[in-house]
mmCIF file of C-alpha atoms in Angstrom:
data_model
loop_
_atom_site.group_PDB
_atom_site.id
_atom_site.type_symbol
_atom_site.label_atom_id
_atom_site.label_comp_id
_atom_site.label_asym_id
_atom_site.label_seq_id
_atom_site.Cartn_x
_atom_site.Cartn_y
_atom_site.Cartn_z
ATOM 1 C CA UNK K 916 14.068 12.484 11.541
ATOM 2 C CA UNK K 917 16.560 10.451 9.163
ATOM 3 C CA UNK K 918 14.709 7.384 9.410
ATOM 4 C CA UNK K 919 11.284 8.528 7.887
ATOM 5 C CA UNK K 920 10.778 6.863 4.600
ATOM 6 C CA UNK K 921 8.321 8.507 2.144
ATOM 7 C CA UNK K 922 6.546 6.070 -0.573
ATOM 8 C CA UNK K 923 3.974 6.358 -3.529
ATOM 9 C CA UNK K 924 2.048 3.571 -4.514
ATOM 10 C CA UNK K 925 -0.795 2.660 -6.841
ATOM 11 C CA UNK K 926 -3.556 -0.070 -8.014
ATOM 12 C CA UNK K 927 -2.570 0.686 -11.499
ATOM 13 C CA UNK K 928 -5.977 2.665 -11.581
ATOM 14 C CA UNK K 929 -7.381 2.748 -15.411
ATOM 15 C CA UNK K 930 -7.080 6.192 -16.563
ATOM 16 C CA UNK K 931 -8.583 8.024 -19.361
ATOM 17 C CA UNK K 932 -6.180 9.468 -22.330
ATOM 18 C CA UNK K 933 -6.738 12.949 -24.079
ATOM 19 C CA UNK K 934 -10.184 11.987 -25.706
ATOM 20 C CA UNK K 935 -11.529 11.204 -22.360
ATOM 21 C CA UNK K 936 -11.554 7.514 -23.252
ATOM 22 C CA UNK K 937 -10.536 4.753 -20.888
ATOM 23 C CA UNK K 938 -6.760 3.390 -21.880
ATOM 24 C CA UNK K 939 -6.470 -0.031 -22.374
ATOM 25 C CA UNK K 940 -4.922 -1.982 -19.609
ATOM 26 C CA UNK K 941 -1.804 -2.770 -21.240
ATOM 27 C CA UNK K 942 -1.034 0.751 -21.679
ATOM 28 C CA UNK K 943 -1.688 1.556 -17.956
ATOM 29 C CA UNK K 944 0.924 -1.126 -16.985
ATOM 30 C CA UNK K 945 3.359 0.732 -19.070
ATOM 31 C CA UNK K 946 2.482 3.812 -17.785
ATOM 32 C CA UNK K 947 2.919 2.572 -14.424
ATOM 33 C CA UNK K 948 6.575 1.350 -15.120
ATOM 34 C CA UNK K 949 7.394 5.139 -16.201
ATOM 35 C CA UNK K 950 5.818 6.456 -13.102
ATOM 36 C CA UNK K 951 8.221 4.133 -11.092
ATOM 37 C CA UNK K 952 11.028 5.139 -13.032
ATOM 38 C CA UNK K 953 10.302 8.813 -12.308
ATOM 39 C CA UNK K 954 10.023 8.130 -8.620
ATOM 40 C CA UNK K 955 13.261 6.478 -8.449
ATOM 41 C CA UNK K 956 14.991 9.316 -10.282
ATOM 42 C CA UNK K 957 13.532 11.646 -7.924
ATOM 43 C CA UNK K 958 14.669 10.060 -4.704
ATOM 44 C CA UNK K 959 11.254 8.685 -3.380
ATOM 45 C CA UNK K 960 11.955 5.738 -0.985
ATOM 46 C CA UNK K 961 9.476 2.974 -1.951
ATOM 47 C CA UNK K 962 7.157 2.464 -4.700
ATOM 48 C CA UNK K 963 4.203 -0.221 -3.802
ATOM 49 C CA UNK K 964 1.765 -1.993 -6.352
ATOM 50 C CA UNK K 965 -1.514 -3.336 -5.206
ATOM 51 C CA UNK K 966 -3.145 -6.569 -6.333
ATOM 52 C CA UNK K 967 -6.276 -6.408 -7.782
ATOM 53 C CA UNK K 968 -8.671 -8.409 -9.958
ATOM 54 C CA UNK K 969 -10.863 -5.856 -11.705
ATOM 55 C CA UNK K 970 -11.420 -4.411 -14.630
ATOM 56 C CA UNK K 971 -10.852 -0.753 -12.987
ATOM 57 C CA UNK K 972 -7.120 -1.807 -11.835
ATOM 58 C CA UNK K 973 -4.632 -2.949 -14.017
ATOM 59 C CA UNK K 974 -2.196 -4.682 -11.394
ATOM 60 C CA UNK K 975 -3.189 -8.241 -10.814
ATOM 61 C CA UNK K 976 0.345 -9.473 -10.794
ATOM 62 C CA UNK K 977 2.681 -7.141 -8.764
ATOM 63 C CA UNK K 978 5.969 -9.302 -8.823
ATOM 64 C CA UNK K 979 6.273 -9.626 -12.547
ATOM 65 C CA UNK K 980 5.393 -5.679 -12.904
ATOM 66 C CA UNK K 981 7.897 -4.956 -9.896
ATOM 67 C CA UNK K 982 10.659 -7.274 -11.733
ATOM 68 C CA UNK K 983 10.282 -5.108 -14.995
ATOM 69 C CA UNK K 984 10.593 -1.995 -12.980
ATOM 70 C CA UNK K 985 13.511 -3.315 -10.857
ATOM 71 C CA UNK K 986 15.546 -3.574 -14.330
ATOM 72 C CA UNK K 987 14.818 -0.095 -15.222
ATOM 73 C CA UNK K 988 15.709 1.701 -11.684
ATOM 74 C CA UNK K 989 18.664 1.626 -9.452
ATOM 75 C CA UNK K 990 17.776 2.502 -5.997
ATOM 76 C CA UNK K 991 14.118 2.692 -5.059
ATOM 77 C CA UNK K 992 12.910 -0.165 -2.645
ATOM 78 C CA UNK K 993 9.922 -1.996 -4.511
ATOM 79 C CA UNK K 994 6.902 -3.964 -3.112
ATOM 80 C CA UNK K 995 3.254 -4.078 -2.730
ATOM 81 C CA UNK K 996 0.360 -2.488 -1.396
ATOM 82 C CA UNK K 997 -1.163 -4.793 -0.637
ATOM 83 C CA UNK K 998 -0.518 -8.673 -1.507
ATOM 84 C CA UNK K 999 -3.929 -10.762 -1.075
ATOM 85 C CA UNK K 1000 -2.148 -13.440 1.047
ATOM 86 C CA UNK K 1001 -5.402 -15.050 1.832
ATOM 87 C CA UNK K 1002 -5.974 -16.393 -1.812
ATOM 88 C CA UNK K 1003 -2.470 -16.697 -2.852
ATOM 89 C CA UNK K 1004 -0.089 -19.897 -1.852
ATOM 90 C CA UNK K 1005 2.342 -18.837 0.730
ATOM 91 C CA UNK K 1006 4.937 -20.900 -0.757
ATOM 92 C CA UNK K 1007 5.040 -19.506 -4.454
ATOM 93 C CA UNK K 1008 4.453 -16.067 -3.222
ATOM 94 C CA UNK K 1009 7.826 -16.651 -1.027
ATOM 95 C CA UNK K 1010 9.394 -17.749 -4.460
ATOM 96 C CA UNK K 1011 8.458 -14.954 -6.213
ATOM 97 C CA UNK K 1012 9.730 -12.652 -3.787
ATOM 98 C CA UNK K 1013 13.009 -14.080 -3.193
ATOM 99 C CA UNK K 1014 13.374 -14.032 -6.876
ATOM 100 C CA UNK K 1015 12.508 -10.359 -6.897
ATOM 101 C CA UNK K 1016 15.013 -9.510 -4.254
ATOM 102 C CA UNK K 1017 17.825 -11.404 -5.531
ATOM 103 C CA UNK K 1018 16.950 -9.787 -9.428
ATOM 104 C CA UNK K 1019 16.555 -6.257 -7.839
ATOM 105 C CA UNK K 1020 19.916 -6.414 -5.549
ATOM 106 C CA UNK K 1021 17.975 -6.408 -1.806
ATOM 107 C CA UNK K 1022 15.309 -3.966 -2.761
ATOM 108 C CA UNK K 1023 11.882 -6.208 -2.475
ATOM 109 C CA UNK K 1024 9.613 -5.736 0.420
ATOM 110 C CA UNK K 1025 6.334 -7.180 0.490
ATOM 111 C CA UNK K 1026 2.863 -5.878 2.380
ATOM 112 C CA UNK K 1027 0.424 -8.684 3.243
ATOM 113 C CA UNK K 1028 -2.921 -8.204 3.831
ATOM 114 C CA UNK K 1029 -6.297 -9.213 2.816
ATOM 115 C CA UNK K 1030 -7.161 -6.477 0.499
ATOM 116 C CA UNK K 1031 -10.426 -4.601 0.479
ATOM 117 C CA UNK K 1032 -12.238 -6.367 -2.500
ATOM 118 C CA UNK K 1033 -13.369 -10.201 -2.650
ATOM 119 C CA UNK K 1034 -13.081 -10.910 -6.252
ATOM 120 C CA UNK K 1035 -9.843 -13.093 -5.713
ATOM 121 C CA UNK K 1036 -11.760 -15.529 -3.477
ATOM 122 C CA UNK K 1037 -13.986 -17.129 -6.056
ATOM 123 C CA UNK K 1038 -11.127 -16.554 -8.817
ATOM 124 C CA UNK K 1039 -8.710 -18.730 -7.002
ATOM 125 C CA UNK K 1040 -11.428 -21.195 -5.410
ATOM 126 C CA UNK K 1041 -11.351 -20.037 -2.052
ATOM 127 C CA UNK K 1042 -14.536 -19.533 0.462
ATOM 128 C CA UNK K 1043 -15.403 -16.117 1.933
ATOM 129 C CA UNK K 1044 -16.452 -18.663 4.960
ATOM 130 C CA UNK K 1045 -12.842 -19.057 5.630
ATOM 131 C CA UNK K 1046 -12.086 -15.312 5.615
ATOM 132 C CA UNK K 1047 -10.117 -15.245 8.812
ATOM 133 C CA UNK K 1048 -8.694 -19.117 8.721
ATOM 134 C CA UNK K 1049 -7.421 -18.614 5.300
ATOM 135 C CA UNK K 1050 -5.255 -15.314 6.384
ATOM 136 C CA UNK K 1051 -4.154 -16.913 9.645
ATOM 137 C CA UNK K 1052 -2.983 -19.930 8.529
ATOM 138 C CA UNK K 1053 -1.027 -18.645 5.133
ATOM 139 C CA UNK K 1054 0.526 -15.671 7.275
ATOM 140 C CA UNK K 1055 1.609 -18.303 9.751
ATOM 141 C CA UNK K 1056 3.218 -20.557 7.107
ATOM 142 C CA UNK K 1057 4.911 -17.268 5.378
ATOM 143 C CA UNK K 1058 6.169 -16.178 8.810
ATOM 144 C CA UNK K 1059 7.725 -19.515 8.911
ATOM 145 C CA UNK K 1060 9.164 -19.439 5.410
ATOM 146 C CA UNK K 1061 11.300 -16.225 6.179
ATOM 147 C CA UNK K 1062 13.117 -17.867 8.941
ATOM 148 C CA UNK K 1063 14.404 -20.173 6.341
ATOM 149 C CA UNK K 1064 15.867 -23.868 6.210
ATOM 150 C CA UNK K 1065 13.844 -27.084 6.048
ATOM 151 C CA UNK K 1066 10.311 -26.295 6.849
ATOM 152 C CA UNK K 1067 7.560 -28.162 8.852
ATOM 153 C CA UNK K 1068 4.238 -27.160 8.653
ATOM 154 C CA UNK K 1069 0.439 -28.518 8.747
ATOM 155 C CA UNK K 1070 -2.799 -26.927 8.637
ATOM 156 C CA UNK K 1071 -6.068 -27.021 6.976
ATOM 157 C CA UNK K 1072 -5.818 -24.673 4.117
ATOM 158 C CA UNK K 1073 -2.862 -26.258 1.889
ATOM 159 C CA UNK K 1074 -0.746 -29.556 2.032
ATOM 160 C CA UNK K 1075 1.672 -30.046 4.959
ATOM 161 C CA UNK K 1076 5.649 -29.323 4.476
ATOM 162 C CA UNK K 1077 7.579 -31.965 6.117
ATOM 163 C CA UNK K 1078 11.106 -30.981 5.919
ATOM 164 C CA UNK K 1079 11.070 -29.248 2.766
ATOM 165 C CA UNK K 1080 13.337 -26.687 1.427
ATOM 166 C CA UNK K 1081 12.157 -23.639 -0.587
ATOM 167 C CA UNK K 1082 14.171 -22.249 -3.391
ATOM 168 C CA UNK K 1083 15.727 -19.812 -4.172
ATOM 169 C CA UNK K 1084 16.426 -18.717 -0.478
ATOM 170 C CA UNK K 1085 16.670 -15.160 0.843
ATOM 171 C CA UNK K 1086 19.806 -13.678 0.954
ATOM 172 C CA UNK K 1087 21.816 -11.845 3.796
ATOM 173 C CA UNK K 1088 19.213 -9.104 3.586
ATOM 174 C CA UNK K 1089 16.171 -11.306 4.057
ATOM 175 C CA UNK K 1090 12.561 -10.001 3.037
ATOM 176 C CA UNK K 1091 11.227 -6.984 4.473
ATOM 177 C CA UNK K 1092 7.873 -7.769 5.376
ATOM 178 C CA UNK K 1093 4.855 -5.566 6.698
ATOM 179 C CA UNK K 1094 1.359 -6.566 7.589
ATOM 180 C CA UNK K 1095 -1.341 -4.220 6.155
ATOM 181 C CA UNK K 1096 -4.025 -3.357 8.687
ATOM 182 C CA UNK K 1097 -7.773 -1.572 7.971
ATOM 183 C CA UNK K 1098 -8.265 -0.709 11.586
ATOM 184 C CA UNK K 1099 -9.399 -3.839 13.775
ATOM 185 C CA UNK K 1100 -7.416 -4.555 17.116
ATOM 186 C CA UNK K 1101 -7.133 -8.096 16.116
ATOM 187 C CA UNK K 1102 -5.277 -7.020 13.097
ATOM 188 C CA UNK K 1103 -3.054 -5.034 15.122
ATOM 189 C CA UNK K 1104 -2.308 -7.557 17.585
ATOM 190 C CA UNK K 1105 -1.687 -10.080 14.855
ATOM 191 C CA UNK K 1106 0.924 -7.880 13.644
ATOM 192 C CA UNK K 1107 2.851 -7.797 17.180
ATOM 193 C CA UNK K 1108 2.347 -11.570 17.465
ATOM 194 C CA UNK K 1109 4.529 -12.191 14.341
ATOM 195 C CA UNK K 1110 6.662 -9.096 15.113
ATOM 196 C CA UNK K 1111 6.177 -7.513 11.915
ATOM 197 C CA UNK K 1112 5.798 -3.834 11.175
ATOM 198 C CA UNK K 1113 2.413 -2.342 10.238
ATOM 199 C CA UNK K 1114 0.793 -0.241 7.847
ATOM 200 C CA UNK K 1115 -2.515 1.473 8.481
ATOM 201 C CA UNK K 1116 -4.808 1.797 5.606
ATOM 202 C CA UNK K 1117 -6.423 5.294 6.213
ATOM 203 C CA UNK K 1118 -8.429 6.098 3.533
ATOM 204 C CA UNK K 1119 -11.245 8.342 5.107
ATOM 205 C CA UNK K 1120 -11.962 10.169 8.082
ATOM 206 C CA UNK K 1121 -9.421 12.216 10.359
ATOM 207 C CA UNK K 1122 -6.146 10.060 10.821
ATOM 208 C CA UNK K 1123 -6.169 11.099 14.572
ATOM 209 C CA UNK K 1124 -8.953 8.298 14.838
ATOM 210 C CA UNK K 1125 -6.227 5.987 14.567
ATOM 211 C CA UNK K 1126 -4.391 6.809 17.784
ATOM 212 C CA UNK K 1127 -6.228 3.944 19.637
ATOM 213 C CA UNK K 1128 -4.700 1.427 17.395
ATOM 214 C CA UNK K 1129 -1.090 2.893 17.477
ATOM 215 C CA UNK K 1130 -1.422 3.023 21.603
ATOM 216 C CA UNK K 1131 -2.539 -0.638 21.260
ATOM 217 C CA UNK K 1132 0.291 -1.553 19.058
ATOM 218 C CA UNK K 1133 2.945 0.110 21.315
ATOM 219 C CA UNK K 1134 1.214 -1.326 24.366
ATOM 220 C CA UNK K 1135 1.308 -5.026 23.160
ATOM 221 C CA UNK K 1136 5.364 -4.538 22.490
ATOM 222 C CA UNK K 1137 5.705 -3.454 25.708
ATOM 223 C CA UNK K 1138 3.911 -6.293 27.242
ATOM 224 C CA UNK K 1139 6.442 -8.498 25.219
ATOM 225 C CA UNK K 1140 9.301 -6.549 26.281
ATOM 226 C CA UNK K 1141 10.205 -5.422 22.854
ATOM 227 C CA UNK K 1142 10.726 -2.068 20.973
ATOM 228 C CA UNK K 1143 8.124 -1.544 18.329
ATOM 229 C CA UNK K 1144 8.626 -2.151 14.857
ATOM 230 C CA UNK K 1145 8.277 0.723 12.147
ATOM 231 C CA UNK K 1146 4.748 2.102 11.691
ATOM 232 C CA UNK K 1147 3.281 3.496 8.514
ATOM 233 C CA UNK K 1148 0.467 4.843 6.893
ATOM 234 C CA UNK K 1149 -1.117 4.800 3.400
ATOM 235 C CA UNK K 1150 -3.492 7.318 2.354
ATOM 236 C CA UNK K 1151 -4.561 8.852 -1.020
ATOM 237 C CA UNK K 1152 -3.261 11.929 -2.467
ATOM 238 C CA UNK K 1153 -2.792 14.303 -5.164
ATOM 239 C CA UNK K 1154 -0.612 17.229 -5.635
ATOM 240 C CA UNK K 1155 -0.764 20.071 -8.042
ATOM 241 C CA UNK K 1156 0.585 23.693 -8.409
ATOM 242 C CA UNK K 1157 -2.551 25.247 -7.193
ATOM 243 C CA UNK K 1158 -5.430 24.108 -4.544
ATOM 244 C CA UNK K 1159 -8.092 24.268 -7.567
ATOM 245 C CA UNK K 1160 -6.277 22.265 -9.891
ATOM 246 C CA UNK K 1161 -5.380 19.464 -7.411
ATOM 247 C CA UNK K 1162 -8.995 19.501 -6.189
ATOM 248 C CA UNK K 1163 -10.413 19.361 -9.656
ATOM 249 C CA UNK K 1164 -8.046 17.004 -10.877
ATOM 250 C CA UNK K 1165 -8.466 14.455 -7.869
ATOM 251 C CA UNK K 1166 -12.447 14.939 -7.806
ATOM 252 C CA UNK K 1167 -12.805 13.964 -11.514
ATOM 253 C CA UNK K 1168 -11.011 10.548 -11.010
ATOM 254 C CA UNK K 1169 -12.310 9.901 -7.566
ATOM 255 C CA UNK K 1170 -15.962 10.190 -8.669
ATOM 256 C CA UNK K 1171 -15.482 7.775 -11.285
ATOM 257 C CA UNK K 1172 -13.841 4.897 -8.973
ATOM 258 C CA UNK K 1173 -16.300 6.052 -5.936
ATOM 259 C CA UNK K 1174 -19.536 5.797 -7.882
ATOM 260 C CA UNK K 1175 -18.572 2.261 -9.382
ATOM 261 C CA UNK K 1176 -17.865 0.609 -5.915
ATOM 262 C CA UNK K 1177 -20.723 2.678 -4.326
ATOM 263 C CA UNK K 1178 -22.786 0.853 -6.822
ATOM 264 C CA UNK K 1179 -21.557 -2.568 -6.266
ATOM 265 C CA UNK K 1180 -21.922 -1.918 -2.413
ATOM 266 C CA UNK K 1181 -25.119 -0.077 -2.487
ATOM 267 C CA UNK K 1182 -23.852 3.472 -1.477
ATOM 268 C CA UNK K 1183 -25.142 6.572 -2.602
ATOM 269 C CA UNK K 1184 -23.728 8.579 -5.485
ATOM 270 C CA UNK K 1185 -20.264 10.613 -4.288
ATOM 271 C CA UNK K 1186 -20.510 13.889 -3.090
ATOM 272 C CA UNK K 1187 -18.207 16.640 -3.835
ATOM 273 C CA UNK K 1188 -19.126 18.344 -0.621
ATOM 274 C CA UNK K 1189 -17.919 15.119 1.244
ATOM 275 C CA UNK K 1190 -14.937 14.792 -0.949
ATOM 276 C CA UNK K 1191 -13.937 18.358 0.347
ATOM 277 C CA UNK K 1192 -14.408 17.594 3.756
ATOM 278 C CA UNK K 1193 -11.956 14.756 3.346
ATOM 279 C CA UNK K 1194 -9.663 17.250 1.839
ATOM 280 C CA UNK K 1195 -9.815 19.695 4.247
ATOM 281 C CA UNK K 1196 -10.148 17.273 7.688
ATOM 282 C CA UNK K 1197 -10.110 13.857 6.565
ATOM 283 C CA UNK K 1198 -7.306 11.575 4.933
ATOM 284 C CA UNK K 1199 -7.274 12.894 1.574
ATOM 285 C CA UNK K 1200 -3.829 14.743 0.928
ATOM 286 C CA UNK K 1201 -4.929 17.045 -1.970
ATOM 287 C CA UNK K 1202 -3.572 20.367 -2.798
ATOM 288 C CA UNK K 1203 -0.323 22.423 -3.379
ATOM 289 C CA UNK K 1204 2.716 21.078 -2.208
ATOM 290 C CA UNK K 1205 2.864 22.975 1.108
ATOM 291 C CA UNK K 1206 -0.935 21.951 1.556
ATOM 292 C CA UNK K 1207 -0.126 18.513 1.200
ATOM 293 C CA UNK K 1208 3.403 18.725 3.176
ATOM 294 C CA UNK K 1209 1.812 20.218 6.197
ATOM 295 C CA UNK K 1210 -1.125 17.851 6.073
ATOM 296 C CA UNK K 1211 1.458 14.565 6.076
ATOM 297 C CA UNK K 1212 3.805 16.331 8.748
ATOM 298 C CA UNK K 1213 0.512 16.610 11.164
ATOM 299 C CA UNK K 1214 -0.395 13.041 10.452
ATOM 300 C CA UNK K 1215 3.325 11.967 11.450
ATOM 301 C CA UNK K 1216 3.408 13.787 14.634
ATOM 302 C CA UNK K 1217 0.075 12.492 15.506
ATOM 303 C CA UNK K 1218 0.770 8.931 14.865
ATOM 304 C CA UNK K 1219 4.398 8.687 15.336
ATOM 305 C CA UNK K 1220 5.082 7.278 12.164
ATOM 306 C CA UNK K 1221 8.059 6.024 10.332
ATOM 307 C CA UNK K 1222 6.570 5.742 6.896
ATOM 308 C CA UNK K 1223 4.420 7.994 4.868
ATOM 309 C CA UNK K 1224 3.036 6.015 1.775
ATOM 310 C CA UNK K 1225 0.605 8.218 -0.562
ATOM 311 C CA UNK K 1226 -1.320 6.456 -3.270
ATOM 312 C CA UNK K 1227 -0.934 8.820 -6.180
ATOM 313 C CA UNK K 1228 -3.474 7.349 -8.505
ATOM 314 C CA UNK K 1229 -7.165 8.499 -8.263
ATOM 315 C CA UNK K 1230 -9.361 6.571 -10.368
ATOM 316 C CA UNK K 1231 -9.447 7.953 -13.878
ATOM 317 C CA UNK K 1232 -6.858 10.650 -13.427
ATOM 318 C CA UNK K 1233 -4.908 10.773 -16.312
ATOM 319 C CA UNK K 1234 -1.079 9.734 -16.708
ATOM 320 C CA UNK K 1235 0.141 13.321 -17.285
ATOM 321 C CA UNK K 1236 -1.308 14.560 -14.007
ATOM 322 C CA UNK K 1237 0.003 11.600 -11.999
ATOM 323 C CA UNK K 1238 3.642 12.137 -13.345
ATOM 324 C CA UNK K 1239 3.307 15.613 -12.122
ATOM 325 C CA UNK K 1240 2.012 14.768 -8.973
ATOM 326 C CA UNK K 1241 4.973 12.453 -8.539
ATOM 327 C CA UNK K 1242 7.311 15.092 -9.120
ATOM 328 C CA UNK K 1243 5.993 17.342 -6.846
ATOM 329 C CA UNK K 1244 5.661 15.142 -4.084
ATOM 330 C CA UNK K 1245 9.358 14.103 -4.354
ATOM 331 C CA UNK K 1246 10.788 17.468 -5.056
ATOM 332 C CA UNK K 1247 8.655 19.775 -3.053
ATOM 333 C CA UNK K 1248 6.533 18.069 -0.431
ATOM 334 C CA UNK K 1249 9.058 15.355 1.006
ATOM 335 C CA UNK K 1250 11.590 18.260 1.453
ATOM 336 C CA UNK K 1251 9.142 20.437 3.023
ATOM 337 C CA UNK K 1252 7.850 17.661 5.547
ATOM 338 C CA UNK K 1253 11.394 17.045 6.584
ATOM 339 C CA UNK K 1254 11.977 20.708 7.194
ATOM 340 C CA UNK K 1255 8.674 21.093 9.312
ATOM 341 C CA UNK K 1256 9.678 17.726 11.419
ATOM 342 C CA UNK K 1257 13.097 19.052 11.891
ATOM 343 C CA UNK K 1258 11.853 22.355 13.366
ATOM 344 C CA UNK K 1259 9.701 20.441 15.814
ATOM 345 C CA UNK K 1260 12.864 18.654 16.706
ATOM 346 C CA UNK K 1261 14.891 21.790 16.862
#
């Protein structure tokens, strides 16, 4: 499967230092740059940054940080995981990414979504009651901007465009644009309607439960008489030399993040047995390189993926452990997955 892509992404989770104290966000951002540089050096295909506006995630302006990373790397493709389109302006977003595309020599991508947190709505003056309208209209405009040329557009969520051209225009490579989907049939059909590749965010449960959405994706394309676009999965993971080390490191970071979000959403405290069930049977790709490779290969087979994207940051998991996980993912997991899938084909 030579067209299969392997990606890494992070939200810039705020990590702990050697003394167990939280690292300042400015240092977390510099650490993310080093993590991306390592991924580039080791041959990972794509590096993504998720947009958030919280004190437990340091990345609120992915494009700025991706521009810095572009200047430190040479081949890896750079994008988001995801961009919260609903609370952004599609024109300014397009301009930022067309600039990144030019500066990086054609290595930029964007994954558009609504995100799993809502802080950006109040921060940027949007009403959650307009949740569906905001995304639908802004996606419609962004999709139109991708086509280039003077733009005619009108809607309810921003002023109309009447023949304006947007600068800088995209170069010959365009801008690869994906739709991030959390698991609703409507979102799957929307991706097909705009003829955009789809990333499934699978962060819990057995990944095979998403087979109906994959089938819907293929069926919707079949009705249009078109071949399906690329299909990817984003899931959390952590790789270490032993099973025990991987599980203990991931659990320590995961528990802090899970309990923080749980307090906000009324969930019970994190349960380690539940975490271990996700590791063994769910969508947590944690373990030795062999364990993680076997699990990724099963997911790729089950869903027919063209990209697997591992969120390698796990809450407060320290920077050195993240660097080790990136190294093992790139040098041992990816080659092993390719080997396993080649054996299937042979």
